[in-house]
Amino acid sequence: MSAVAVILAAGVLALLAVAMGHVLGWANRRFHVAVDPKVEALLAVLPGANCGGCGFVGCAEYAEAVARGEAEVSLCAPGGAAAAMELADIMGVEVAESLPYRAVVHCSAHTDQRLQRAAYRGAPTCAAVNLVAGVQGCTYGCLGFGDCERACNYDAIRVTDGLSNVNYDRCVGCGACARVCPRNIITLAPFKSDRMLVVACSNHDTAADVRAVCMVGCLGCRACTRIAPELISVDGALPEINYDVYDPSDQALVKVLEKCPRKRLTFVGKPTEKDLAAVADKELPEEIQADFKTTVDDTEWWG
Ligand code: SF4
Ligand code: SF4
């Protein structure tokens, strides 16, 4: 190739580069979407988990809603109180002190404690099993195929021996597990202390029906509500805890645990030093302990 051709080619390329630069500059000005600096500041505070726990599609949409004044600053569970304070600072609003919410699984039956089980050979997901009648007698309890485990971005819930367990060192209360559970047995409870009283059963049926399908399910005997009527009410045949009046240091809690014949009122989370001192002379109540030897892949349902 001659020197003239090389110079011509370089000139054409240079002209093209200048022209493209102008086109890109024009496009940038023409299609520029102004981002509210407040939204950018809010977004920088959020953890970027995009878990949807705030009720918005992701962190960006939540930040925009906060900036417009259409969402509370305390809705980001993974960010917790620290993020809420920073968002409030940016927005110039007060943030009410909020309790951390954590996932609670309202079932405590392991595989061999569930009765009337039948073989299941379909897709190994809770959503699929839930569509099949008669896989297990209890139509309320955990199905044990780990849809919650797969939904959790924090490795905070795992299925062991057919029952999901929450790791309270990791759970941030985003609610992703609760949203996917087809049995609706995961709720988010306000944790007033590291250790919380919960009802570890979801079966609303009568005692006879519960006994027929589960070796550990709540019988609805009302022993708990007789001891602590303000704290525990019985809806149908299942106790409900009123967390508005829940006091972690209330000694009545120990009596409630002792009286429950099925031990379905139980503590989750971690006992504090104070908790341990309060029951030092008593046998410690049963707790749901997270055990991370997951058995999701080899759970068997062969009756
Ligand atoms: S267990 Fe996982 S998915 Fe469920 S609330 Fe906690 S962090 Fe979120
Ligand atoms: S708690 Fe988890 S494993 Fe149990 S039924 Fe719900 S999604 Fe499935």
GROMACS .gro file of C-alpha atoms and ligand atoms in nm, residues 105 114 125-127 140-149 157 159 162-164 177 180-186, ligand 2:
model
   36
  105VAL     CA    1  -4.090  -2.122   6.103
  114ARG     CA    2  -4.520  -3.672   6.055
  125THR     CA    3  -3.990  -2.845   4.538
  126CYS     CA    4  -4.236  -2.739   4.807
  127ALA     CA    5  -4.445  -2.556   4.546
  140TYR     CA    6  -5.032  -2.719   5.739
  141GLY     CA    7  -4.676  -2.823   5.819
  142CYS     CA    8  -4.340  -2.783   5.651
  143LEU     CA    9  -4.297  -2.985   5.331
  144GLY     CA   10  -3.922  -2.990   5.368
  145PHE     CA   11  -3.814  -2.945   5.008
  146GLY     CA   12  -3.637  -2.617   5.076
  147ASP     CA   13  -3.801  -2.352   4.857
  148CYS     CA   14  -3.725  -2.115   5.145
  149GLU     CA   15  -3.362  -2.225   5.156
  157ILE     CA   16  -3.248  -2.094   5.649
  159VAL     CA   17  -3.384  -2.777   5.580
  162GLY     CA   18  -3.758  -3.240   5.654
  163LEU     CA   19  -3.788  -2.922   5.859
  164SER     CA   20  -3.659  -2.573   5.786
  177CYS     CA   21  -3.839  -1.721   5.256
  180VAL     CA   22  -4.205  -1.842   4.864
  181CYS     CA   23  -4.330  -2.085   5.128
  182PRO     CA   24  -4.644  -2.240   4.977
  183ARG     CA   25  -4.763  -2.342   5.322
  184ASN     CA   26  -4.735  -1.988   5.459
  185ILE     CA   27  -4.573  -2.117   5.776
  186ILE     CA   28  -4.294  -1.860   5.788
  305SF4     S1   29  -4.083  -2.370   5.532
  305SF4    FE1   30  -3.944  -2.391   5.352
  305SF4     S2   31  -3.915  -2.614   5.326
  305SF4    FE2   32  -4.096  -2.582   5.462
  305SF4     S3   33  -4.276  -2.581   5.321
  305SF4    FE3   34  -4.214  -2.367   5.349
  305SF4     S4   35  -4.073  -2.330   5.174
  305SF4    FE4   36  -4.090  -2.552   5.196
   0.00000   0.00000   0.00000
